[in-house]
Amino acid sequence: MNTARHFASPAEALGYALTLHQNGRHAECGAVCRAILAVKPDHHGASFLLGVAAFTLGRIEESQRHLAVTIALKPDLADASFNLALLLRRRGRLAEAAALQARAIRLALGQADAGQDDAGPITTLGGMLRELGRVASARAVLRRAVAQAPDDAEAWRESGHALRDAGEPGAGAVAYARAYRLDPSRTESLGDRLHAALSYCDWRGYDALCQEVLAVIDSGRGIALPLLTLLIDTGPAQQDRAARHFHRAVVQPLAFPQAAVPAAPPPGGGGRLTVAYLSADFHEHATAYLAAELFELHDRDRFRVVACSYGPDDGSPTRRRLEAAFDAFYDIRGCDAERVQALLAAEGVHILVDLKGYTRHVRFDLLARRLAPVQVAYLGYPGTMGSDVMDYVIGDRFVTPPEHQPHYRERLVIMPDSYQVNDRRRPLDAPVPDRAACGLPPDGFVFCAFNAPFKITPSLFGLWMRVLARVPGSVLWLQHPGRDGADNLRREAARRGVDPGRLVFAPHKPQAAHLARYRLADLFLDSFPYTGHTTVSDALWMGLPVVTRIGDTFASRVAAGLLNAVGLPETVTTSVDGYEALVVRLAGDPATLAAYRRRLATARATAPLFDSPRFTRHLERAYRTMWDCHAAGLPPASFTVQPL
């Protein structure tokens, strides 16, 4: 055997290789394994260890190849299947990973020393099935995991995820609480619990949970889920700290060592740039409702636009419209990060725009690496990603004022009117339902609050109940939070001395029918600290005035920016008392509300908020500035887009 040392047998050499691996000398371990295979090509032990060593060194293709060979040589080696399943999962090839994981579990159970108390492999399989959308199967597998190991925190946390995805946030919150009690070092379970509770308006222990999450952020002792930090009373510095820690702990480990991103070719004829938009939301989704026209309006003489979609194809008219809007539309479900990177390089992409951020169904493996020369965060997530991988974030003078730059790793791009694009083809003329069909009383003032239930805080709901008490005969029309959520809100109303019958719940409807309902409301009450985004634009598009409160963070300033861009700054308040006073005053001033409605009707055709061509030209100007900076060899720098 041609190695630095001589061994009596391949078995002795393999033992030495294993010792090298255990001591962290993975390259030397791999060299010994290759030497063994040179003499004995069918040595499954050397092939397996070489696959493991290559994985540790970030040589993913090589690792996958050797693990696959190992399985071919010794099909009953469960560890080979477990390792290959892990690798495929991290590469985004979930269906293959789940099949291998299930096979490995069956193999392990058939072996004498299977470790009957170890629920880890079963939990992993449950997570894979959940990520594939096979929620019922995931729940069944995870029930088995917690039954087998009732003190396993990860099994309980994964069960919480599956229950949440199945539309059972209450049971999910219980599972998350159990996970956190079992392992308090996994502070993300704390955030999961709070988010699940908010999803069905269960505010028991709300203040204590918030204080625990804030303590996690301020002490740096664990992970605070970035999206959750936007929903509770945090400042921009705390959100930045949480995002940076999350990226280091959760996202960055998925960035396997990679070759440098190939330099994009020079812009095409006339300086044409290729811009790729990356999202899981190219279907019936709030992001798609806002941005569809943007993709259609890009100047094709100066820009080529590409979509990379890793979400579902729901077969909807929205999906078909989006597919037609791009010069090329790629469904990258099942493509690992290396293949996505190769695709973007082949397309000659200059600028990649991530529309997802730290929201549900995001692929962290794609956020962990640089896929294009210039990378931009836009629209999907109202905050910092806490990562140097994103060069810029698109904002405006309200959501990202220049003085907030210290709280962003990205460079701020200040748009002139609003950071939010809108679609002028948003349905406007669907039949308006009658009040009775919507559960509304025949008369009386209708306050509308259609933001997601998880944006409702106890203090905000208390404010709304004070408003109902001060406006006789009024009702509050809310997005339906599910049966348990509705029961919780009715109970909270009664506790505050308000008849629960004055709460009306709106079930989910298709976009056109949903928008038509806004015609029946008199005033939209915005949430805080996570204000409305698409919902506020929807309300303004339908001519419904909105009262909001402006805060200190991106998420708490969105609605204020939208109201300024639509020409209705009078309804932006700066305090709880100011918000309540304005709402009550407007409820008793039908002439002013009617005037606001007339202004909004005019604004559909005149206001910058709904001037999609103007927005698109401004965004293209921003992309050109970014690229010129990169082409000049300069680091990303903040800038303000000059208005047309």
Short mmCIF file of N, CA and C in Angstrom, two decimals, residues 173-312:
data_model
loop_
_atom_site.label_atom_id
_atom_site.label_comp_id
_atom_site.label_asym_id
_atom_site.label_seq_id
_atom_site.Cartn_x
_atom_site.Cartn_y
_atom_site.Cartn_z
N ALA A 173 -47.85 25.17 20.20
CA ALA A 173 -47.30 25.95 21.31
C ALA A 173 -46.98 25.06 22.50
N VAL A 174 -47.85 24.08 22.78
CA VAL A 174 -47.60 23.14 23.89
C VAL A 174 -46.33 22.34 23.62
N ALA A 175 -46.16 21.87 22.37
CA ALA A 175 -44.97 21.08 22.03
C ALA A 175 -43.71 21.93 22.15
N TYR A 176 -43.77 23.17 21.69
CA TYR A 176 -42.61 24.05 21.80
C TYR A 176 -42.25 24.32 23.26
N ALA A 177 -43.28 24.51 24.10
CA ALA A 177 -43.02 24.76 25.52
C ALA A 177 -42.32 23.56 26.14
N ARG A 178 -42.77 22.34 25.76
CA ARG A 178 -42.12 21.13 26.28
C ARG A 178 -40.67 21.07 25.81
N ALA A 179 -40.42 21.41 24.53
CA ALA A 179 -39.06 21.38 24.00
C ALA A 179 -38.16 22.34 24.76
N TYR A 180 -38.68 23.52 25.06
CA TYR A 180 -37.86 24.53 25.76
C TYR A 180 -37.58 24.10 27.20
N ARG A 181 -38.56 23.51 27.87
CA ARG A 181 -38.32 23.02 29.24
C ARG A 181 -37.25 21.93 29.25
N LEU A 182 -37.27 21.07 28.24
CA LEU A 182 -36.30 19.98 28.18
C LEU A 182 -34.89 20.47 27.85
N ASP A 183 -34.81 21.54 27.06
CA ASP A 183 -33.49 22.04 26.66
C ASP A 183 -33.54 23.57 26.56
N PRO A 184 -33.36 24.27 27.69
CA PRO A 184 -33.43 25.74 27.68
C PRO A 184 -32.33 26.40 26.85
N SER A 185 -31.29 25.64 26.50
CA SER A 185 -30.24 26.24 25.66
C SER A 185 -30.72 26.45 24.23
N ARG A 186 -31.75 25.70 23.81
CA ARG A 186 -32.31 25.87 22.47
C ARG A 186 -33.38 26.97 22.54
N THR A 187 -32.91 28.21 22.60
CA THR A 187 -33.82 29.33 22.82
C THR A 187 -34.75 29.58 21.64
N GLU A 188 -34.45 29.00 20.48
CA GLU A 188 -35.37 29.18 19.36
C GLU A 188 -36.74 28.55 19.66
N SER A 189 -36.76 27.53 20.53
CA SER A 189 -38.05 26.94 20.91
C SER A 189 -38.91 27.95 21.66
N LEU A 190 -38.27 28.82 22.41
CA LEU A 190 -38.98 29.89 23.11
C LEU A 190 -39.68 30.81 22.11
N GLY A 191 -38.95 31.20 21.08
CA GLY A 191 -39.54 32.05 20.05
C GLY A 191 -40.62 31.34 19.27
N ASP A 192 -40.39 30.06 18.96
CA ASP A 192 -41.43 29.29 18.26
C ASP A 192 -42.72 29.25 19.08
N ARG A 193 -42.57 29.06 20.39
CA ARG A 193 -43.75 29.01 21.26
C ARG A 193 -44.51 30.33 21.23
N LEU A 194 -43.79 31.43 21.34
CA LEU A 194 -44.46 32.74 21.35
C LEU A 194 -45.15 33.01 20.02
N HIS A 195 -44.49 32.67 18.92
CA HIS A 195 -45.09 32.91 17.61
C HIS A 195 -46.34 32.05 17.42
N ALA A 196 -46.28 30.78 17.86
CA ALA A 196 -47.45 29.91 17.73
C ALA A 196 -48.61 30.45 18.57
N ALA A 197 -48.30 30.91 19.78
CA ALA A 197 -49.36 31.46 20.64
C ALA A 197 -49.99 32.70 20.01
N LEU A 198 -49.16 33.57 19.44
CA LEU A 198 -49.69 34.76 18.78
C LEU A 198 -50.58 34.39 17.59
N SER A 199 -50.26 33.29 16.93
CA SER A 199 -51.01 32.89 15.73
C SER A 199 -52.47 32.59 16.04
N TYR A 200 -52.76 32.20 17.29
CA TYR A 200 -54.17 31.98 17.63
C TYR A 200 -54.58 32.86 18.81
N CYS A 201 -53.86 33.99 18.95
CA CYS A 201 -54.26 35.05 19.89
C CYS A 201 -54.37 34.55 21.32
N ASP A 202 -53.42 33.69 21.71
CA ASP A 202 -53.35 33.21 23.10
C ASP A 202 -52.27 34.02 23.79
N TRP A 203 -52.67 34.93 24.66
CA TRP A 203 -51.72 35.86 25.28
C TRP A 203 -51.39 35.52 26.71
N ARG A 204 -51.68 34.31 27.13
CA ARG A 204 -51.30 33.89 28.48
C ARG A 204 -49.77 33.89 28.59
N GLY A 205 -49.26 34.59 29.57
CA GLY A 205 -47.81 34.65 29.75
C GLY A 205 -47.08 35.47 28.71
N TYR A 206 -47.83 36.30 27.95
CA TYR A 206 -47.22 37.05 26.85
C TYR A 206 -46.06 37.92 27.32
N ASP A 207 -46.29 38.71 28.39
CA ASP A 207 -45.25 39.64 28.83
C ASP A 207 -43.99 38.90 29.28
N ALA A 208 -44.17 37.81 30.00
CA ALA A 208 -43.01 37.04 30.48
C ALA A 208 -42.24 36.43 29.31
N LEU A 209 -42.98 35.90 28.32
CA LEU A 209 -42.31 35.32 27.15
C LEU A 209 -41.52 36.39 26.39
N CYS A 210 -42.12 37.56 26.22
CA CYS A 210 -41.42 38.65 25.53
C CYS A 210 -40.15 39.03 26.28
N GLN A 211 -40.24 39.12 27.60
CA GLN A 211 -39.06 39.48 28.38
C GLN A 211 -37.97 38.43 28.24
N GLU A 212 -38.36 37.16 28.18
CA GLU A 212 -37.36 36.10 27.99
C GLU A 212 -36.66 36.23 26.64
N VAL A 213 -37.46 36.50 25.59
CA VAL A 213 -36.86 36.66 24.26
C VAL A 213 -35.93 37.87 24.23
N LEU A 214 -36.35 38.97 24.84
CA LEU A 214 -35.49 40.16 24.88
C LEU A 214 -34.20 39.87 25.64
N ALA A 215 -34.29 39.09 26.71
CA ALA A 215 -33.09 38.74 27.48
C ALA A 215 -32.15 37.89 26.64
N VAL A 216 -32.70 37.00 25.82
CA VAL A 216 -31.87 36.19 24.92
C VAL A 216 -31.10 37.09 23.95
N ILE A 217 -31.81 38.07 23.38
CA ILE A 217 -31.16 38.99 22.43
C ILE A 217 -30.08 39.80 23.12
N ASP A 218 -30.42 40.39 24.26
CA ASP A 218 -29.50 41.32 24.91
C ASP A 218 -28.29 40.62 25.50
N SER A 219 -28.47 39.37 25.94
CA SER A 219 -27.34 38.63 26.53
C SER A 219 -26.50 37.91 25.48
N GLY A 220 -27.11 37.68 24.30
CA GLY A 220 -26.39 36.93 23.27
C GLY A 220 -26.24 35.46 23.62
N ARG A 221 -27.07 34.95 24.53
CA ARG A 221 -26.88 33.57 25.01
C ARG A 221 -27.52 32.52 24.12
N GLY A 222 -28.25 32.94 23.09
CA GLY A 222 -28.91 31.96 22.25
C GLY A 222 -29.51 32.61 21.03
N ILE A 223 -30.34 31.83 20.33
CA ILE A 223 -30.93 32.27 19.07
C ILE A 223 -32.31 32.87 19.32
N ALA A 224 -32.55 34.05 18.80
CA ALA A 224 -33.88 34.64 18.76
C ALA A 224 -34.31 34.68 17.30
N LEU A 225 -35.46 34.13 16.99
CA LEU A 225 -35.92 34.05 15.60
C LEU A 225 -36.12 35.47 15.06
N PRO A 226 -35.46 35.84 13.96
CA PRO A 226 -35.53 37.22 13.48
C PRO A 226 -36.94 37.71 13.22
N LEU A 227 -37.79 36.89 12.58
CA LEU A 227 -39.15 37.35 12.29
C LEU A 227 -39.90 37.67 13.58
N LEU A 228 -39.70 36.87 14.61
CA LEU A 228 -40.38 37.11 15.88
C LEU A 228 -39.97 38.45 16.48
N THR A 229 -38.70 38.83 16.31
CA THR A 229 -38.25 40.09 16.90
C THR A 229 -38.97 41.29 16.30
N LEU A 230 -39.52 41.14 15.09
CA LEU A 230 -40.26 42.23 14.47
C LEU A 230 -41.65 42.37 15.08
N LEU A 231 -42.14 41.32 15.71
CA LEU A 231 -43.52 41.28 16.21
C LEU A 231 -43.66 41.79 17.64
N ILE A 232 -42.55 41.92 18.35
CA ILE A 232 -42.61 42.35 19.74
C ILE A 232 -41.84 43.66 19.88
N ASP A 233 -41.82 44.19 21.08
CA ASP A 233 -41.29 45.53 21.30
C ASP A 233 -39.77 45.52 21.34
N THR A 234 -39.16 45.54 20.17
CA THR A 234 -37.70 45.59 20.05
C THR A 234 -37.30 46.85 19.31
N GLY A 235 -36.05 47.25 19.50
CA GLY A 235 -35.51 48.38 18.77
C GLY A 235 -34.66 47.90 17.60
N PRO A 236 -34.26 48.82 16.71
CA PRO A 236 -33.46 48.41 15.55
C PRO A 236 -32.14 47.76 15.92
N ALA A 237 -31.51 48.20 17.00
CA ALA A 237 -30.24 47.58 17.39
C ALA A 237 -30.46 46.14 17.85
N GLN A 238 -31.57 45.89 18.56
CA GLN A 238 -31.85 44.52 19.00
C GLN A 238 -32.18 43.62 17.82
N GLN A 239 -32.93 44.13 16.85
CA GLN A 239 -33.24 43.32 15.67
C GLN A 239 -31.97 42.99 14.89
N ASP A 240 -31.08 43.94 14.80
CA ASP A 240 -29.80 43.72 14.11
C ASP A 240 -28.99 42.65 14.84
N ARG A 241 -28.92 42.76 16.17
CA ARG A 241 -28.13 41.80 16.95
C ARG A 241 -28.70 40.39 16.79
N ALA A 242 -30.03 40.28 16.84
CA ALA A 242 -30.65 38.97 16.70
C ALA A 242 -30.40 38.38 15.32
N ALA A 243 -30.51 39.21 14.28
CA ALA A 243 -30.31 38.73 12.91
C ALA A 243 -28.87 38.28 12.68
N ARG A 244 -27.92 39.04 13.20
CA ARG A 244 -26.51 38.66 13.03
C ARG A 244 -26.23 37.32 13.71
N HIS A 245 -26.73 37.16 14.93
CA HIS A 245 -26.50 35.91 15.64
C HIS A 245 -27.17 34.74 14.92
N PHE A 246 -28.39 34.96 14.44
CA PHE A 246 -29.11 33.92 13.72
C PHE A 246 -28.34 33.51 12.46
N HIS A 247 -27.83 34.47 11.72
CA HIS A 247 -27.09 34.13 10.51
C HIS A 247 -25.84 33.33 10.84
N ARG A 248 -25.11 33.75 11.87
CA ARG A 248 -23.90 33.01 12.26
C ARG A 248 -24.22 31.59 12.70
N ALA A 249 -25.28 31.43 13.49
CA ALA A 249 -25.56 30.14 14.12
C ALA A 249 -26.34 29.18 13.22
N VAL A 250 -27.24 29.72 12.38
CA VAL A 250 -28.16 28.86 11.64
C VAL A 250 -27.86 28.84 10.14
N VAL A 251 -27.61 30.00 9.58
CA VAL A 251 -27.48 30.10 8.12
C VAL A 251 -26.06 29.81 7.66
N GLN A 252 -25.08 30.46 8.28
CA GLN A 252 -23.70 30.36 7.81
C GLN A 252 -23.17 28.93 7.78
N PRO A 253 -23.53 28.05 8.75
CA PRO A 253 -23.04 26.67 8.68
C PRO A 253 -23.44 25.93 7.40
N LEU A 254 -24.45 26.43 6.68
CA LEU A 254 -24.87 25.77 5.45
C LEU A 254 -24.05 26.21 4.25
N ALA A 255 -23.14 27.16 4.46
CA ALA A 255 -22.32 27.66 3.36
C ALA A 255 -21.10 26.75 3.21
N PHE A 256 -21.27 25.64 2.50
CA PHE A 256 -20.14 24.76 2.24
C PHE A 256 -19.06 25.55 1.51
N PRO A 257 -17.79 25.19 1.73
CA PRO A 257 -16.75 25.85 0.93
C PRO A 257 -17.08 25.76 -0.55
N GLN A 258 -16.93 26.87 -1.23
CA GLN A 258 -17.35 26.93 -2.62
C GLN A 258 -16.33 27.67 -3.44
N ALA A 259 -16.35 27.39 -4.73
CA ALA A 259 -15.51 28.16 -5.63
C ALA A 259 -16.03 29.58 -5.69
N ALA A 260 -15.16 30.50 -6.02
CA ALA A 260 -15.57 31.89 -6.15
C ALA A 260 -16.65 32.01 -7.21
N VAL A 261 -17.58 32.93 -6.98
CA VAL A 261 -18.63 33.15 -7.97
C VAL A 261 -17.98 33.67 -9.24
N PRO A 262 -18.25 33.05 -10.38
CA PRO A 262 -17.66 33.56 -11.62
C PRO A 262 -18.08 35.00 -11.85
N ALA A 263 -17.15 35.80 -12.31
CA ALA A 263 -17.49 37.18 -12.63
C ALA A 263 -18.54 37.17 -13.73
N ALA A 264 -19.59 37.94 -13.54
CA ALA A 264 -20.63 38.02 -14.58
C ALA A 264 -20.03 38.65 -15.82
N PRO A 265 -20.49 38.24 -16.98
CA PRO A 265 -19.98 38.85 -18.20
C PRO A 265 -20.32 40.33 -18.22
N PRO A 266 -19.62 41.12 -18.99
CA PRO A 266 -19.98 42.53 -19.11
C PRO A 266 -21.42 42.65 -19.58
N PRO A 267 -22.09 43.73 -19.19
CA PRO A 267 -23.47 43.92 -19.67
C PRO A 267 -23.54 43.80 -21.18
N GLY A 268 -24.69 43.29 -21.65
CA GLY A 268 -24.86 43.08 -23.08
C GLY A 268 -24.96 44.37 -23.85
N GLY A 269 -25.36 44.23 -25.09
CA GLY A 269 -25.46 45.40 -25.95
C GLY A 269 -26.32 46.48 -25.32
N GLY A 270 -25.83 47.71 -25.35
CA GLY A 270 -26.55 48.81 -24.73
C GLY A 270 -26.47 48.78 -23.21
N GLY A 271 -25.52 47.99 -22.68
CA GLY A 271 -25.37 47.92 -21.23
C GLY A 271 -26.46 47.12 -20.55
N ARG A 272 -27.05 46.16 -21.23
CA ARG A 272 -28.17 45.39 -20.68
C ARG A 272 -27.71 44.52 -19.51
N LEU A 273 -28.40 44.66 -18.37
CA LEU A 273 -28.09 43.89 -17.18
C LEU A 273 -29.08 42.74 -17.03
N THR A 274 -28.60 41.62 -16.49
CA THR A 274 -29.47 40.50 -16.16
C THR A 274 -29.72 40.48 -14.66
N VAL A 275 -30.99 40.57 -14.28
CA VAL A 275 -31.40 40.59 -12.88
C VAL A 275 -32.23 39.34 -12.60
N ALA A 276 -31.86 38.60 -11.57
CA ALA A 276 -32.61 37.40 -11.18
C ALA A 276 -33.35 37.66 -9.88
N TYR A 277 -34.63 37.29 -9.84
CA TYR A 277 -35.44 37.39 -8.64
C TYR A 277 -35.62 36.00 -8.05
N LEU A 278 -35.32 35.87 -6.76
CA LEU A 278 -35.33 34.59 -6.05
C LEU A 278 -36.44 34.60 -5.00
N SER A 279 -37.35 33.60 -5.06
CA SER A 279 -38.44 33.57 -4.09
C SER A 279 -39.12 32.21 -4.06
N ALA A 280 -39.82 31.96 -2.94
CA ALA A 280 -40.73 30.80 -2.86
C ALA A 280 -42.17 31.23 -3.07
N ASP A 281 -42.38 32.51 -3.40
CA ASP A 281 -43.73 33.08 -3.37
C ASP A 281 -44.27 33.47 -4.74
N PHE A 282 -43.81 32.80 -5.79
CA PHE A 282 -44.33 33.09 -7.13
C PHE A 282 -45.62 32.29 -7.37
N HIS A 283 -46.64 32.61 -6.58
CA HIS A 283 -47.96 31.95 -6.69
C HIS A 283 -48.94 32.87 -6.00
N GLU A 284 -50.11 32.36 -5.59
CA GLU A 284 -51.09 33.20 -4.89
C GLU A 284 -50.52 33.57 -3.52
N HIS A 285 -49.89 34.72 -3.44
CA HIS A 285 -49.18 35.14 -2.23
C HIS A 285 -49.08 36.66 -2.22
N ALA A 286 -49.00 37.23 -1.02
CA ALA A 286 -48.97 38.69 -0.89
C ALA A 286 -47.83 39.32 -1.68
N THR A 287 -46.65 38.70 -1.67
CA THR A 287 -45.52 39.26 -2.41
C THR A 287 -45.81 39.31 -3.90
N ALA A 288 -46.40 38.24 -4.42
CA ALA A 288 -46.73 38.20 -5.85
C ALA A 288 -47.79 39.24 -6.19
N TYR A 289 -48.76 39.43 -5.30
CA TYR A 289 -49.81 40.42 -5.55
C TYR A 289 -49.22 41.82 -5.69
N LEU A 290 -48.16 42.11 -4.93
CA LEU A 290 -47.54 43.43 -5.02
C LEU A 290 -46.66 43.58 -6.25
N ALA A 291 -45.88 42.54 -6.57
CA ALA A 291 -44.75 42.71 -7.48
C ALA A 291 -45.00 42.25 -8.92
N ALA A 292 -46.13 41.64 -9.21
CA ALA A 292 -46.32 41.05 -10.54
C ALA A 292 -46.07 42.06 -11.66
N GLU A 293 -46.60 43.27 -11.51
CA GLU A 293 -46.46 44.23 -12.60
C GLU A 293 -45.03 44.73 -12.75
N LEU A 294 -44.28 44.76 -11.66
CA LEU A 294 -42.87 45.16 -11.75
C LEU A 294 -42.13 44.31 -12.77
N PHE A 295 -42.32 43.00 -12.70
CA PHE A 295 -41.60 42.10 -13.61
C PHE A 295 -42.01 42.35 -15.06
N GLU A 296 -43.28 42.70 -15.26
CA GLU A 296 -43.77 42.98 -16.61
C GLU A 296 -43.25 44.30 -17.16
N LEU A 297 -43.00 45.26 -16.27
CA LEU A 297 -42.67 46.62 -16.70
C LEU A 297 -41.18 46.87 -16.90
N HIS A 298 -40.33 45.94 -16.50
CA HIS A 298 -38.90 46.17 -16.69
C HIS A 298 -38.59 46.49 -18.16
N ASP A 299 -37.73 47.46 -18.35
CA ASP A 299 -37.32 47.90 -19.69
C ASP A 299 -36.44 46.82 -20.31
N ARG A 300 -36.99 46.08 -21.27
CA ARG A 300 -36.25 44.94 -21.84
C ARG A 300 -35.08 45.38 -22.72
N ASP A 301 -35.00 46.64 -23.09
CA ASP A 301 -33.82 47.11 -23.81
C ASP A 301 -32.63 47.26 -22.89
N ARG A 302 -32.91 47.40 -21.59
CA ARG A 302 -31.82 47.64 -20.63
C ARG A 302 -31.68 46.53 -19.59
N PHE A 303 -32.72 45.70 -19.45
CA PHE A 303 -32.70 44.66 -18.43
C PHE A 303 -33.29 43.36 -18.97
N ARG A 304 -32.65 42.27 -18.58
CA ARG A 304 -33.22 40.93 -18.79
C ARG A 304 -33.57 40.40 -17.41
N VAL A 305 -34.79 39.90 -17.22
CA VAL A 305 -35.21 39.48 -15.88
C VAL A 305 -35.51 37.99 -15.85
N VAL A 306 -35.00 37.35 -14.81
CA VAL A 306 -35.06 35.90 -14.65
C VAL A 306 -35.70 35.60 -13.30
N ALA A 307 -36.55 34.59 -13.23
CA ALA A 307 -37.14 34.14 -11.96
C ALA A 307 -36.54 32.81 -11.56
N CYS A 308 -36.21 32.67 -10.27
CA CYS A 308 -35.82 31.40 -9.68
C CYS A 308 -36.81 31.10 -8.56
N SER A 309 -37.70 30.13 -8.80
CA SER A 309 -38.81 29.83 -7.90
C SER A 309 -38.58 28.52 -7.19
N TYR A 310 -38.57 28.54 -5.85
CA TYR A 310 -38.44 27.29 -5.11
C TYR A 310 -39.69 27.00 -4.27
N GLY A 311 -40.80 27.69 -4.58
CA GLY A 311 -42.07 27.42 -3.93
C GLY A 311 -42.97 26.61 -4.83
N PRO A 312 -44.21 26.37 -4.39
CA PRO A 312 -45.12 25.51 -5.16
C PRO A 312 -45.63 26.18 -6.42
#
